[in-house]
Coordinates of C-alpha atoms in Angstrom, one line a residue:
X270 CA 45.2 10.2 20.2
X271 CA 44.4 13.8 21.0
X272 CA 47.9 14.7 22.2
X273 CA 49.2 14.5 18.7
X274 CA 47.4 17.8 18.0
X275 CA 46.8 19.5 14.7
X276 CA 48.3 16.8 12.5
X277 CA 45.7 14.1 13.1
X278 CA 47.0 10.5 12.6
X279 CA 44.0 9.4 10.5
X280 CA 44.0 12.5 8.4
X281 CA 47.7 12.1 7.9
X282 CA 47.1 8.6 6.6
X283 CA 44.5 9.8 4.2
X284 CA 47.0 12.2 2.8
X285 CA 49.6 9.4 2.6
X286 CA 51.8 11.0 5.3
X287 CA 53.9 8.9 7.7
X288 CA 51.9 7.7 10.6
X289 CA 54.8 7.8 13.0
X290 CA 54.8 11.6 13.0
X291 CA 53.6 12.8 16.4
X292 CA 50.6 15.0 16.7
X293 CA 50.9 18.7 17.8
X294 CA 52.9 19.2 14.6
X295 CA 56.2 18.7 16.3
X296 CA 59.1 19.2 14.0
X297 CA 61.8 16.6 13.6
X298 CA 65.2 17.3 14.9
X299 CA 66.7 19.8 12.5
X300 CA 70.1 20.0 14.1
X301 CA 71.4 16.8 12.6
X302 CA 71.7 15.2 16.0
X303 CA 70.8 11.5 16.1
X304 CA 67.7 10.6 18.0
X305 CA 67.0 7.4 19.8
X306 CA 63.7 6.3 18.3
X307 CA 62.1 3.0 19.4
X308 CA 59.9 1.8 16.6
X309 CA 56.8 -0.2 17.5
X310 CA 55.7 -2.4 14.6
X311 CA 52.0 -2.3 13.8
X312 CA 51.8 -6.0 14.3
X313 CA 53.2 -5.8 17.8
X314 CA 51.0 -2.9 18.7
X315 CA 47.9 -4.7 17.5
X316 CA 49.0 -7.9 19.3
X317 CA 49.4 -6.1 22.6
X318 CA 46.0 -4.5 22.1
X319 CA 44.4 -7.8 21.4
X320 CA 45.9 -9.5 24.5
X321 CA 44.6 -6.6 26.6
X322 CA 41.2 -6.7 25.0
X323 CA 40.7 -10.4 25.6
X324 CA 42.1 -10.2 29.1
X325 CA 39.9 -7.4 30.2
X326 CA 36.8 -8.8 28.5
X327 CA 37.3 -12.0 30.6
X328 CA 37.5 -9.9 33.8
X329 CA 34.3 -8.0 33.0
X330 CA 32.5 -11.2 32.0
X331 CA 33.6 -13.1 35.1
X332 CA 32.5 -10.2 37.4
X333 CA 29.1 -9.8 35.6
X334 CA 28.4 -13.5 35.8
X335 CA 29.1 -14.1 39.5
X336 CA 26.7 -12.3 41.8
X337 CA 29.2 -12.9 44.7
X338 CA 31.4 -10.4 42.9
X339 CA 28.8 -7.7 42.8
X340 CA 30.4 -5.7 45.6
X341 CA 31.9 -2.1 45.6
X342 CA 35.5 -3.4 45.3
X343 CA 34.7 -5.6 42.3
X344 CA 32.6 -2.8 40.8
X345 CA 35.7 -0.6 40.7
X346 CA 37.8 -3.5 39.4
X347 CA 35.2 -4.2 36.7
X348 CA 35.2 -0.5 35.6
X349 CA 39.0 -0.5 35.6
X350 CA 38.9 -3.5 33.2
X351 CA 36.3 -1.8 31.1
X352 CA 38.5 1.4 30.9
X353 CA 41.5 -0.6 29.9
X354 CA 39.4 -2.5 27.4
X355 CA 38.4 0.8 25.8
X356 CA 42.0 2.1 25.8
X357 CA 43.2 -1.0 24.0
X358 CA 40.2 -1.2 21.6
X359 CA 40.3 2.4 20.5
X360 CA 44.0 2.3 19.8
X361 CA 43.6 -1.0 17.9
X362 CA 40.7 0.6 15.9
X363 CA 42.8 3.7 15.1
X364 CA 45.8 1.6 14.0
X365 CA 43.6 -0.7 11.9
X366 CA 41.9 2.2 10.1
X367 CA 45.3 3.8 9.5
X368 CA 46.6 0.6 7.9
X369 CA 43.5 0.3 5.7
X370 CA 43.7 3.9 4.6
X371 CA 47.4 3.6 3.7
X372 CA 46.8 0.3 1.8
X373 CA 44.0 1.9 -0.1
X374 CA 41.5 -0.7 1.1
X375 CA 39.3 1.9 2.8
X376 CA 38.0 4.9 0.8
X377 CA 36.7 7.7 2.9
X378 CA 36.2 11.5 2.6
X379 CA 38.4 13.7 4.8
X380 CA 35.3 14.9 6.7
X381 CA 34.3 11.4 7.6
X382 CA 37.9 10.5 8.7
X383 CA 37.9 13.7 10.8
X384 CA 34.7 12.7 12.6
X385 CA 36.0 9.1 13.1
X386 CA 39.2 10.5 14.5
X387 CA 37.3 12.7 16.9
X388 CA 35.2 9.9 18.1
X389 CA 38.3 7.6 18.7
X390 CA 40.1 10.5 20.4
X391 CA 37.2 11.0 22.8
X392 CA 37.0 7.2 23.6
X393 CA 40.7 6.9 24.1
X394 CA 41.2 10.0 26.2
X395 CA 38.1 9.4 28.4
X396 CA 39.0 5.8 29.0
X397 CA 42.6 6.8 29.9
X398 CA 41.3 9.3 32.4
X399 CA 38.7 6.9 33.8
X400 CA 41.4 4.2 34.1
X401 CA 43.5 6.5 36.3
X402 CA 40.5 7.4 38.4
X403 CA 39.5 3.8 39.0
X404 CA 43.1 3.0 40.0
X405 CA 42.8 5.8 42.6
X406 CA 39.3 4.5 43.6
X407 CA 40.6 1.0 44.2
X408 CA 43.4 2.4 46.4
X409 CA 40.8 4.5 48.4
X410 CA 38.5 1.4 48.8
X411 CA 41.3 -0.7 50.1
X412 CA 42.4 2.0 52.5
X413 CA 38.9 2.3 54.0
X414 CA 38.7 -1.5 54.3
X415 CA 41.8 -1.6 56.4
X416 CA 41.6 1.6 58.5
X417 CA 37.8 1.6 58.9
X418 CA 37.2 -2.1 58.8
X419 CA 34.2 -2.1 61.2
X420 CA 32.4 0.7 59.3
X421 CA 33.5 -0.3 55.8
X422 CA 30.2 -1.8 54.7
X423 CA 28.3 1.3 55.9
X424 CA 30.8 3.7 54.3
X425 CA 31.4 2.0 51.0
X426 CA 27.9 0.8 49.9
X427 CA 27.0 -0.4 46.4
X428 CA 24.8 2.6 45.7
X429 CA 27.6 4.9 46.6
X430 CA 30.1 3.0 44.5
X431 CA 27.7 3.1 41.5
X432 CA 27.3 6.9 42.0
X433 CA 31.1 7.3 42.1
X434 CA 31.5 5.2 39.0
X435 CA 28.9 7.3 37.1
X436 CA 30.6 10.5 38.2
X437 CA 34.0 9.2 37.1
X438 CA 32.6 8.2 33.6
X439 CA 30.7 11.5 33.1
X440 CA 33.7 13.6 34.3
X441 CA 36.1 11.6 32.1
X442 CA 34.0 12.1 29.0
X443 CA 33.5 15.8 29.6
X444 CA 37.1 16.5 30.4
X445 CA 38.3 14.5 27.3
X446 CA 36.0 16.5 25.1
X447 CA 37.4 19.7 26.6
X448 CA 40.9 18.4 26.2
X449 CA 40.4 17.6 22.5
X450 CA 38.8 20.9 21.9
X451 CA 41.7 22.8 23.5
X452 CA 44.6 20.4 23.0
X453 CA 46.8 23.3 21.8
X454 CA 46.5 25.2 25.1
X455 CA 49.3 24.7 27.6
X456 CA 46.9 25.0 30.6
X457 CA 44.9 22.0 29.4
X458 CA 48.0 19.8 29.1
X459 CA 49.3 21.0 32.5
X460 CA 46.0 20.0 34.1
X461 CA 46.4 16.5 32.8
X462 CA 49.9 16.3 34.1
X463 CA 48.8 17.6 37.5
X464 CA 46.0 15.1 37.5
X465 CA 48.4 12.2 36.9
X466 CA 50.8 13.5 39.6
X467 CA 47.8 13.8 42.0
X468 CA 46.8 10.1 41.3
X469 CA 50.4 9.0 41.8
X470 CA 50.8 10.8 45.1
X471 CA 47.4 9.6 46.3
X472 CA 48.2 6.0 45.5
X473 CA 51.7 6.3 47.0
X474 CA 50.5 7.8 50.3
X475 CA 47.6 5.4 50.7
X476 CA 49.6 2.2 49.9
X477 CA 52.6 3.3 52.1
X478 CA 50.2 4.0 55.0
X479 CA 48.6 0.6 54.4
X480 CA 52.0 -1.1 54.4
X481 CA 52.9 0.6 57.6
X482 CA 49.7 -0.6 59.3
X483 CA 50.3 -4.2 57.9
X484 CA 53.8 -4.2 59.4
X485 CA 52.5 -3.0 62.7
X486 CA 49.9 -5.8 62.7
X487 CA 52.5 -8.4 61.8
X488 CA 54.8 -7.1 64.6
X489 CA 51.9 -7.4 67.0
X490 CA 51.2 -11.0 66.0
X491 CA 54.9 -11.8 66.2
X492 CA 55.0 -10.5 69.8
X493 CA 51.9 -12.4 70.6
X494 CA 53.5 -15.6 69.5
X495 CA 56.9 -14.6 70.8
X496 CA 58.5 -14.9 67.4
X497 CA 61.9 -13.4 66.5
X498 CA 62.2 -10.0 64.9
X499 CA 63.5 -11.3 61.5
X500 CA 60.0 -12.7 60.8
X501 CA 58.6 -9.2 61.0
X502 CA 61.4 -7.8 58.9
X503 CA 60.8 -10.5 56.3
X504 CA 57.1 -9.5 56.1
X505 CA 58.1 -5.8 55.8
X506 CA 60.6 -6.5 53.0
X507 CA 58.0 -8.5 51.1
X508 CA 55.4 -5.8 51.5
X509 CA 57.8 -3.1 50.4
X510 CA 58.7 -5.2 47.4
X511 CA 55.0 -5.6 46.5
X512 CA 54.4 -1.9 46.9
X513 CA 57.5 -1.0 44.8
X514 CA 56.3 -3.2 42.0
X515 CA 52.7 -1.8 42.1
X516 CA 53.7 1.8 42.1
X517 CA 56.7 1.2 39.8
X518 CA 54.6 -0.4 37.1
X519 CA 52.1 2.4 37.4
X520 CA 54.8 5.1 37.0
X521 CA 56.8 3.3 34.3
X522 CA 53.7 2.7 32.1
X523 CA 52.0 6.1 32.5
X524 CA 55.0 8.3 33.3
X525 CA 56.5 8.6 29.8
X526 CA 53.1 9.6 28.3
X527 CA 52.7 12.5 30.8
X528 CA 56.4 13.4 30.4
X529 CA 55.5 13.8 26.7
X530 CA 52.7 16.2 27.6
X531 CA 55.0 18.1 30.0
X532 CA 57.7 18.6 27.4
X533 CA 55.2 19.8 24.8
X534 CA 54.5 22.7 27.2
X535 CA 58.1 23.3 28.3
X536 CA 60.2 22.8 25.1
X537 CA 58.1 22.1 22.0
X538 CA 60.9 23.1 19.6
X539 CA 64.0 22.0 21.5
X540 CA 65.9 19.3 19.6
X541 CA 66.2 17.0 22.6
X542 CA 62.5 17.2 23.2
X543 CA 61.8 16.6 19.6
X544 CA 63.7 13.3 19.9
X545 CA 61.5 12.3 22.8
X546 CA 58.3 13.2 20.8
X547 CA 59.3 10.7 18.2
X548 CA 58.7 7.9 20.7
X549 CA 55.0 8.7 21.2
X550 CA 53.9 5.3 19.8
X551 CA 56.2 3.6 22.5
X552 CA 54.4 5.6 25.2
X553 CA 51.0 4.4 23.9
X554 CA 52.3 0.9 23.8
X555 CA 53.4 1.2 27.5
X556 CA 49.9 2.3 28.5
X557 CA 48.5 -0.8 26.7
X558 CA 51.0 -2.9 28.6
X559 CA 49.6 -1.4 31.8
X560 CA 46.2 -2.5 30.6
X561 CA 47.5 -6.0 30.3
X562 CA 49.2 -5.9 33.8
X563 CA 46.2 -4.4 35.6
X564 CA 44.1 -7.6 35.6
X565 CA 47.1 -9.5 36.9
X566 CA 47.4 -7.1 39.9
X567 CA 43.8 -6.3 40.7
X568 CA 41.6 -9.1 39.4
X569 CA 43.3 -12.5 38.8
X570 CA 44.6 -12.6 42.4
X571 CA 41.1 -13.2 43.6
X572 CA 40.3 -16.9 44.0
X573 CA 36.6 -16.3 43.5
X574 CA 37.2 -14.5 40.2
X575 CA 39.6 -17.1 39.0
X576 CA 37.1 -19.9 39.7
X577 CA 34.4 -17.9 37.8
X578 CA 36.7 -17.3 35.0
X579 CA 37.5 -21.0 34.7
X580 CA 33.8 -21.7 34.6
X581 CA 33.3 -19.1 31.8
X582 CA 36.2 -20.6 29.8
X583 CA 34.9 -24.2 30.2
X584 CA 31.4 -23.2 29.2
X585 CA 32.7 -21.5 26.0
X586 CA 34.2 -24.7 24.8

């Protein structure tokens, strides 16, 4: 990962240094204070990545196979799955190469390892940025479908969706290359943190507004059928719970990683911050967990996609 800075993980493995050392050359806690460090075994890390990889490959395959799913909404969902697939795959590849280098099963020159590390960093960083962008794009798409239902198909067309997807991928690759080139500049890290906060605020505002509209609609239906108020309250509580889960998972899985970036800028040498830096692998594992959860939230709830997925699995046997 690029956020680990000058002490690259792959080069560190080539030099037989511990892989758990965070990038950015962050020093260990020198004060003698005990740090809470959550160790993520390589086997667990690879297993999470494999589950995410298989899950998102199935989503991409199902959407590509069924022409009924070739709509703007599923275009964004497919690209989200592809981004999550790349996040998991690149981290799995990096971990596998590290283990092979440490075991002496893979011989490579430092220059080759450096180039491989740069490629993996670009893939990982760009796929993480694109994943956040597509989460925001899905929220905007759903917002338009609710508040501009009659004009939705004229506003969100497939060509426009494809142009938006292309723009997101190009911007993600360019910004990831810029990030990797200037990873040691505080302004670059702060831009990433601001970007994450902007996506969080965007999703929160849009989904809360959608929930409010859904509650108003449910209240209107209840009045039309002369139902009691508790029915409307029950719908509101269910919607609020769903919204809390959606945004809560997003924040819990992505928040620690961007907290890590924030602390790099604010307190790179502070003992407490150094303790948090030691859990960088945990933060990566949480992002991969988000890549596992995303299909459950955005893809597998579709009956059409589930039916296509069943056909794909049956044909593979």
